[in-house]
Tab-separated table of C-alpha atoms and ligand atoms in Angstrom:
chain	number	residue	atom	x	y	z
A	1	MET	CA	21.946	18.330	26.658
A	2	LEU	CA	19.304	16.250	24.496
A	3	ASP	CA	19.168	12.664	25.342
A	4	ARG	CA	19.826	9.997	22.692
A	5	GLU	CA	16.103	9.438	21.802
A	6	SER	CA	15.518	12.661	20.591
A	7	GLU	CA	17.975	13.852	18.662
A	8	LEU	CA	16.871	10.594	16.124
A	9	PRO	CA	14.749	12.367	14.515
A	10	SER	CA	17.070	15.776	13.698
A	11	PHE	CA	19.186	13.282	12.461
A	12	ILE	CA	17.286	11.358	10.546
A	13	ALA	CA	16.657	13.993	8.154
A	14	ARG	CA	19.840	15.266	7.989
A	15	LEU	CA	21.023	11.850	6.989
A	16	PRO	CA	21.108	11.470	2.790
A	17	LYS	CA	18.582	8.526	1.852
A	18	VAL	CA	17.905	6.500	-0.633
A	19	GLU	CA	15.542	5.233	-1.801
A	20	LEU	CA	14.433	1.774	-3.886
A	21	HIS	CA	11.646	0.993	-3.957
A	22	VAL	CA	8.314	4.726	-5.170
A	23	HIS	CA	5.744	3.840	-7.109
A	24	LEU	CA	5.169	7.188	-9.435
A	25	GLU	CA	1.283	7.279	-9.143
A	26	GLY	CA	1.538	5.370	-5.448
A	27	ALA	CA	2.797	8.686	-4.633
A	28	VAL	CA	0.761	11.201	-5.823
A	29	ARG	CA	0.074	13.937	-3.122
A	30	PRO	CA	-3.557	15.072	-1.761
A	31	GLU	CA	-2.373	18.125	-2.818
A	32	THR	CA	-0.997	17.068	-6.295
A	33	LEU	CA	-4.491	15.573	-7.719
A	34	TRP	CA	-5.927	19.065	-5.988
A	35	GLU	CA	-2.903	20.508	-8.896
A	36	LEU	CA	-3.982	17.155	-10.792
A	37	SER	CA	-7.831	18.213	-10.920
A	38	GLN	CA	-8.108	21.356	-11.472
A	39	ASN	CA	-8.078	21.506	-14.898
A	40	LYS	CA	-10.383	18.211	-15.652
A	41	SER	CA	-14.101	18.504	-16.317
A	42	GLY	CA	-15.759	16.517	-13.906
A	43	LEU	CA	-13.651	15.319	-12.118
A	44	THR	CA	-12.603	17.532	-9.296
A	45	GLN	CA	-15.424	16.933	-6.422
A	46	LYS	CA	-14.801	12.834	-7.357
A	47	VAL	CA	-11.301	13.443	-6.147
A	48	GLY	CA	-12.748	15.607	-2.737
A	49	GLU	CA	-14.522	12.926	-1.355
A	50	TRP	CA	-12.188	9.824	-2.842
A	51	ILE	CA	-9.263	11.915	-0.839
A	52	SER	CA	-11.781	12.372	1.963
A	53	GLU	CA	-12.575	9.575	2.475
A	54	ARG	CA	-9.219	7.217	2.256
A	55	ARG	CA	-7.849	10.030	5.244
A	56	ALA	CA	-11.183	8.872	7.402
A	57	GLN	CA	-10.177	4.963	6.983
A	58	ARG	CA	-6.607	7.167	8.151
A	59	TYR	CA	-4.708	5.518	4.413
A	60	ARG	CA	-5.791	1.357	5.628
A	61	TYR	CA	-7.714	-0.157	2.070
A	62	GLY	CA	-9.884	-4.249	3.824
A	63	SER	CA	-7.709	-5.779	1.935
A	64	PHE	CA	-4.766	-5.815	-1.612
A	65	GLY	CA	-6.960	-6.007	-4.123
A	66	GLU	CA	-9.199	-3.108	-2.916
A	67	PHE	CA	-5.654	-1.089	-2.619
A	68	LEU	CA	-5.191	-2.282	-6.163
A	69	VAL	CA	-8.584	-0.840	-6.969
A	70	ALA	CA	-7.714	2.854	-4.938
A	71	PHE	CA	-4.258	2.802	-6.513
A	72	GLY	CA	-6.752	2.192	-10.177
A	73	ILE	CA	-8.101	5.502	-9.515
A	74	VAL	CA	-4.843	7.869	-8.930
A	75	THR	CA	-3.950	6.374	-12.230
A	76	LEU	CA	-6.934	8.047	-13.865
A	77	LEU	CA	-6.655	10.989	-13.001
A	78	LEU	CA	-3.291	11.068	-14.368
A	79	GLU	CA	-4.565	11.532	-18.943
A	80	LYS	CA	-1.418	12.902	-20.059
A	81	PRO	CA	1.933	13.543	-20.263
A	82	GLN	CA	1.918	16.781	-18.098
A	83	ASP	CA	0.038	15.696	-15.494
A	84	TYR	CA	2.791	13.163	-15.542
A	85	ALA	CA	5.199	15.649	-15.589
A	86	LEU	CA	3.903	16.978	-12.384
A	87	ALA	CA	4.115	13.917	-10.607
A	88	THR	CA	7.549	13.510	-11.339
A	89	THR	CA	8.399	17.662	-10.380
A	90	ARG	CA	6.354	17.226	-6.898
A	91	LEU	CA	8.050	13.533	-6.310
A	92	SER	CA	10.920	15.363	-6.749
A	93	GLU	CA	10.347	17.930	-4.051
A	94	TRP	CA	9.127	16.305	-1.426
A	95	LEU	CA	12.428	13.887	-1.829
A	96	ALA	CA	14.670	16.382	-2.061
A	97	GLU	CA	12.906	18.124	1.337
A	98	GLN	CA	14.181	13.869	2.576
A	99	LYS	CA	17.459	14.560	2.050
A	100	VAL	CA	16.876	11.349	-0.859
A	101	LYS	CA	19.565	11.810	-2.902
A	102	TYR	CA	18.850	9.238	-5.442
A	103	ALA	CA	15.875	6.980	-6.009
A	104	GLU	CA	15.280	4.325	-8.155
A	105	ILE	CA	11.333	5.699	-9.614
A	106	ILE	CA	8.996	2.499	-10.518
A	107	PHE	CA	6.924	3.750	-13.561
A	108	SER	CA	4.455	1.546	-14.206
A	109	ALA	CA	4.120	1.524	-17.883
A	110	GLY	CA	2.104	-1.733	-17.901
A	111	VAL	CA	-0.019	0.747	-15.991
A	112	VAL	CA	-0.059	3.135	-18.937
A	113	LEU	CA	-0.418	1.000	-21.307
A	114	TRP	CA	-3.602	-1.066	-19.815
A	115	LYS	CA	-5.786	3.352	-20.198
A	116	LYS	CA	-4.600	2.985	-23.983
A	117	GLN	CA	-2.129	6.260	-23.574
A	118	SER	CA	1.304	6.385	-25.370
A	119	VAL	CA	4.250	5.354	-22.429
A	120	GLY	CA	6.524	7.025	-25.287
A	121	ALA	CA	4.401	10.198	-24.459
A	122	VAL	CA	4.233	9.703	-20.989
A	123	PHE	CA	7.670	8.820	-20.074
A	124	GLU	CA	9.615	11.090	-22.058
A	125	ALA	CA	7.744	13.784	-20.194
A	126	ALA	CA	8.351	12.238	-16.741
A	127	ALA	CA	11.879	12.343	-17.443
A	128	GLY	CA	12.530	14.945	-18.585
A	129	ALA	CA	10.511	16.436	-15.195
A	130	ALA	CA	13.149	14.291	-13.061
A	131	GLU	CA	16.067	15.859	-15.043
A	132	GLU	CA	14.682	19.978	-15.039
A	133	ALA	CA	13.584	19.302	-11.132
A	134	GLU	CA	16.899	17.097	-11.011
A	135	ALA	CA	18.909	20.269	-11.990
A	136	ARG	CA	17.152	22.367	-9.316
A	137	THR	CA	17.234	19.644	-6.539
A	138	GLY	CA	19.642	17.860	-7.080
A	139	VAL	CA	17.790	14.284	-6.538
A	140	ARG	CA	19.296	12.495	-9.525
A	141	VAL	CA	16.165	9.816	-10.463
A	142	ARG	CA	16.976	6.105	-12.371
A	143	TRP	CA	13.665	4.760	-13.766
A	144	ILE	CA	12.222	1.217	-13.612
A	145	PHE	CA	10.275	0.415	-15.602
A	146	ASP	CA	7.468	-2.489	-14.419
A	147	ALA	CA	4.926	-5.184	-15.777
A	148	VAL	CA	1.374	-6.205	-14.669
A	149	ARG	CA	2.205	-9.798	-13.528
A	150	HIS	CA	-1.963	-10.305	-13.722
A	151	PHE	CA	-1.735	-8.757	-17.235
A	152	GLY	CA	-0.281	-12.263	-19.395
A	153	LEU	CA	2.461	-12.332	-20.643
A	154	ASP	CA	2.310	-9.681	-23.761
A	155	HIS	CA	1.549	-7.214	-22.236
A	156	VAL	CA	4.835	-8.167	-19.621
A	157	ARG	CA	7.057	-8.293	-22.785
A	158	GLU	CA	5.256	-5.681	-24.200
A	159	VAL	CA	6.364	-3.102	-21.128
A	160	LEU	CA	9.896	-4.266	-21.779
A	161	ARG	CA	10.121	-2.912	-25.437
A	162	TRP	CA	9.736	-0.187	-23.840
A	163	ALA	CA	12.066	-0.265	-21.173
A	164	VAL	CA	14.992	-1.540	-23.263
A	165	ARG	CA	13.953	1.718	-25.962
A	166	TYR	CA	13.899	3.896	-22.939
A	167	ARG	CA	17.547	2.907	-21.805
A	168	SER	CA	18.477	5.884	-23.039
A	169	ARG	CA	17.013	7.671	-20.954
A	170	GLY	CA	17.709	7.023	-16.788
A	171	VAL	CA	15.403	3.273	-17.811
A	172	VAL	CA	17.491	0.923	-15.162
A	173	ALA	CA	16.177	-1.777	-14.610
A	174	PHE	CA	12.433	-4.176	-15.594
A	175	GLY	CA	9.778	-5.055	-13.165
A	176	ILE	CA	7.075	-6.839	-12.096
A	177	GLY	CA	5.001	-5.655	-9.529
A	178	GLY	CA	0.167	-6.794	-9.120
A	179	ASN	CA	-1.278	-9.485	-8.278
A	180	GLU	CA	1.343	-12.707	-7.779
A	181	GLU	CA	-1.557	-15.761	-7.638
A	182	ARG	CA	-2.396	-14.265	-10.830
A	183	GLY	CA	0.380	-13.654	-12.355
A	184	PRO	CA	3.183	-16.133	-10.555
A	185	ALA	CA	6.677	-16.446	-11.751
A	186	ARG	CA	7.135	-19.152	-13.378
A	187	LEU	CA	5.563	-17.367	-16.183
A	188	PHE	CA	8.432	-15.546	-17.288
A	189	PRO	CA	11.151	-16.517	-16.926
A	190	ASP	CA	11.935	-16.099	-21.270
A	191	ILE	CA	11.237	-12.465	-20.550
A	192	PHE	CA	13.624	-11.737	-17.930
A	193	ARG	CA	16.216	-13.770	-19.462
A	194	ALA	CA	15.131	-10.947	-22.371
A	195	ALA	CA	15.307	-8.491	-20.528
A	196	ARG	CA	18.653	-9.299	-19.180
A	197	ASP	CA	21.074	-9.884	-22.413
A	198	GLN	CA	19.718	-6.967	-23.429
A	199	GLY	CA	21.517	-5.122	-20.244
A	200	LEU	CA	18.794	-4.578	-17.984
A	201	HIS	CA	18.977	-5.159	-14.132
A	202	VAL	CA	15.924	-7.002	-13.017
A	203	VAL	CA	13.578	-6.503	-9.710
A	204	ALA	CA	10.284	-8.460	-8.831
A	205	HIS	CA	7.879	-8.122	-6.125
A	206	ALA	CA	7.875	-11.252	-4.289
A	207	GLY	CA	6.324	-12.230	-0.958
A	208	GLU	CA	4.409	-9.690	-0.796
A	209	ALA	CA	0.660	-11.106	-0.539
A	210	CYS	CA	2.346	-14.659	-1.065
A	211	GLY	CA	3.931	-17.139	0.579
A	212	PRO	CA	8.011	-17.656	1.017
A	213	GLU	CA	7.880	-20.316	-2.567
A	214	SER	CA	7.060	-16.889	-4.211
A	215	ILE	CA	9.953	-14.936	-3.479
A	216	ARG	CA	11.278	-17.809	-3.796
A	217	ASP	CA	10.590	-18.362	-7.377
A	218	ALA	CA	11.921	-15.007	-7.648
A	219	VAL	CA	15.237	-15.579	-7.598
A	220	GLU	CA	15.539	-18.618	-9.335
A	221	LEU	CA	13.223	-18.789	-12.193
A	222	LEU	CA	13.239	-15.283	-12.924
A	223	GLY	CA	17.325	-13.667	-11.534
A	224	ALA	CA	15.405	-11.351	-10.361
A	225	GLU	CA	18.680	-9.388	-8.459
A	226	ARG	CA	16.733	-7.195	-5.690
A	227	ILE	CA	13.221	-8.584	-4.339
A	228	GLY	CA	9.919	-5.843	-3.944
A	229	HIS	CA	8.930	-6.255	0.118
A	230	GLY	CA	10.350	-9.669	0.594
A	231	LEU	CA	7.493	-9.639	3.675
A	232	THR	CA	6.926	-13.377	4.308
A	233	ALA	CA	10.719	-14.657	4.041
A	234	TYR	CA	11.088	-15.237	7.325
A	235	ARG	CA	8.581	-18.250	7.658
A	236	ASP	CA	10.891	-20.027	5.472
A	237	PRO	CA	14.639	-20.323	6.767
A	238	HIS	CA	15.568	-22.437	4.198
A	239	LEU	CA	14.727	-19.290	1.966
A	240	MET	CA	15.798	-16.337	4.428
A	241	ALA	CA	19.580	-18.008	4.286
A	242	LEU	CA	19.286	-18.043	0.137
A	243	LEU	CA	18.715	-14.525	0.094
A	244	ARG	CA	22.006	-13.880	2.370
A	245	GLU	CA	24.594	-16.225	0.610
A	246	ARG	CA	23.532	-14.853	-2.967
A	247	ARG	CA	22.885	-11.464	-0.332
A	248	ILE	CA	19.544	-10.470	-2.716
A	249	PRO	CA	18.638	-7.279	-0.908
A	250	LEU	CA	14.963	-7.031	-0.169
A	251	GLU	CA	13.447	-3.527	-0.573
A	252	VAL	CA	11.234	-3.266	2.774
A	253	CYS	CA	8.134	-1.224	2.737
A	254	PRO	CA	6.957	-1.669	6.072
A	255	THR	CA	3.327	1.253	6.391
A	256	SER	CA	2.819	-0.586	2.345
A	257	ASN	CA	1.925	-3.669	4.286
A	258	VAL	CA	0.463	-2.544	7.132
A	259	ALA	CA	-1.679	-0.413	4.729
A	260	THR	CA	-2.913	-3.461	2.759
A	261	GLY	CA	-3.479	-5.598	5.714
A	262	LEU	CA	-0.562	-8.108	5.731
A	263	ILE	CA	0.344	-7.255	8.643
A	264	ALA	CA	-1.560	-6.046	12.095
A	265	ARG	CA	2.278	-3.035	13.030
A	266	PHE	CA	4.928	-1.751	12.206
A	267	GLU	CA	6.606	-3.596	14.778
A	268	ASP	CA	5.112	-6.947	13.430
A	269	HIS	CA	7.228	-6.331	10.071
A	270	PRO	CA	9.786	-8.792	10.141
A	271	LEU	CA	12.740	-6.052	9.533
A	272	PRO	CA	14.454	-6.842	12.693
A	273	LYS	CA	14.463	-10.484	11.841
A	274	PHE	CA	15.996	-10.009	8.757
A	275	LEU	CA	19.118	-7.405	9.832
A	276	SER	CA	19.641	-10.632	12.182
A	277	ALA	CA	20.161	-12.625	9.770
A	278	GLY	CA	22.596	-11.079	8.286
A	279	LEU	CA	20.302	-10.724	4.974
A	280	VAL	CA	20.350	-6.994	3.217
A	281	VAL	CA	17.695	-4.933	3.932
A	282	THR	CA	17.356	-1.334	2.474
A	283	LEU	CA	13.924	0.598	3.546
A	284	ASN	CA	11.821	1.971	1.239
A	285	SER	CA	8.478	3.533	1.038
A	286	ASP	CA	6.120	1.711	-2.083
A	287	ASP	CA	3.092	4.518	-2.682
A	288	PRO	CA	4.177	6.915	0.246
A	289	ALA	CA	0.317	8.800	-0.781
A	290	MET	CA	-1.554	6.869	-0.699
A	291	PHE	CA	-0.540	4.867	2.746
A	292	GLY	CA	0.194	8.841	4.767
A	293	THR	CA	4.073	8.308	4.624
A	294	SER	CA	7.975	9.111	3.439
A	295	LEU	CA	11.067	7.831	3.262
A	296	GLU	CA	11.614	9.348	6.198
A	297	ASN	CA	9.100	8.297	8.493
A	298	GLU	CA	9.650	4.607	7.838
A	299	PHE	CA	12.932	5.838	9.495
A	300	LEU	CA	11.769	7.597	12.062
A	301	GLU	CA	8.955	4.951	13.151
A	302	ALA	CA	11.066	1.545	11.626
A	303	ALA	CA	13.463	3.944	15.395
A	304	ARG	CA	10.206	4.007	17.052
A	305	CYS	CA	9.261	0.590	17.273
A	306	PHE	CA	12.368	-0.817	16.534
A	307	GLY	CA	14.912	1.241	18.809
A	308	PHE	CA	17.374	1.503	15.698
A	309	SER	CA	20.280	2.948	16.725
A	310	ARG	CA	22.342	5.787	13.816
A	311	GLU	CA	24.609	2.875	13.160
A	312	THR	CA	21.523	0.977	11.679
A	313	LEU	CA	19.548	3.083	10.364
A	314	THR	CA	22.693	4.395	8.347
A	315	ASP	CA	23.450	0.933	7.429
A	316	LEU	CA	19.713	0.736	5.776
A	317	CYS	CA	21.281	3.818	3.864
A	318	LEU	CA	24.427	2.481	3.185
A	319	ASN	CA	22.715	-0.610	1.871
A	320	ALA	CA	20.322	0.904	-0.434
A	321	ALA	CA	23.124	2.761	-1.714
A	322	ARG	CA	25.535	-0.276	-2.780
A	323	ALA	CA	21.777	-2.459	-3.820
A	324	SER	CA	21.175	0.501	-6.371
A	325	PHE	CA	21.931	0.522	-10.070
A	326	LEU	CA	24.105	2.988	-9.887
A	327	GLY	CA	27.664	3.037	-10.797
A	328	GLU	CA	30.521	0.904	-8.687
A	329	ASP	CA	32.205	4.703	-8.506
A	330	GLU	CA	28.954	6.883	-8.322
A	331	LYS	CA	27.711	4.110	-5.628
A	332	GLN	CA	31.049	4.879	-3.028
A	333	LYS	CA	30.276	8.752	-3.663
A	334	LEU	CA	27.133	8.260	-2.230
A	335	CYS	CA	28.062	6.318	0.309
A	336	ASP	CA	31.302	8.294	1.774
A	337	GLU	CA	28.327	11.967	1.102
A	338	ILE	CA	25.701	9.213	3.274
A	339	THR	CA	29.285	7.861	6.232
A	340	ARG	CA	30.346	11.538	6.372
A	341	ALA	CA	26.693	13.301	7.345
A	342	ALA	CA	26.236	10.249	9.736
A	343	ASN	CA	30.001	11.223	12.136
A	344	LEU	CA	28.942	14.528	11.728
B	1	LIG	ZN1	5.444	-1.972	-4.884
């Protein structure tokens, strides 16, 4: 009989999963980049060089800023609405392979605006591709429109307008990402209030490159319902208490934090501290293709580095289902599916 440890990978493989923090652009795998570059003149070679360079560096970046530049290069290859449709299709297929049943995909509307593309045309192509893929693979997708916080108030406001416009196409939330220092939460309370008033959920990346005060501001000034990363929360016991009492889920992405140089190793992530402090923790992949990971791999690494049991791994999936922006009935169905599969 196999021991429990050697059974874990197959347990993880079949566990129904929920992904709450994955960027569409960051999930474009090298093979999809090649696919995208087929009809583009002059770019193929550059893409090839970029991919091989990243692979040589084992998906590590010298700094968070360097990662943002790399992210920008990928987004420039997404030139046309059909490129976004292809990226979405391939992501849905990849999620299906990992038994992800439900995903809230972050659509960087802010980056689309920065590229002077039509948010409407691009998003409609992506949403259509997700609907088509759902019919084929069963992966349900909802969307989070993300603004670049250091691009200023007008930019962030414009992203919100687009998010509101596409609520009927599966946009469930509005959020901010980018440079926390140059775009602090205190700039955006009015915009977040407007988002909530319009019926959107609100999220924020926080405590990634900045300290715990950035997380506190996201919760208290913006009313963020979930925190992207929240890595530095462990430094402030009062903030930990606040997150526990208000049951604000953290979208933890350990491999991302290693790849962008915020922590040295996966096992240095405070994830076990968060769990033992009673916080609501979800496990996510962030920009999996750029970090050489996947959601399934995050579960495998968490099991390997922290010795998590089947029960803890199942709880992480259940936390994500409950922290999702689905309706209560749908959340319950998802939880039942996870529990059933875990007990097989
Ligand atoms: Zn992110």
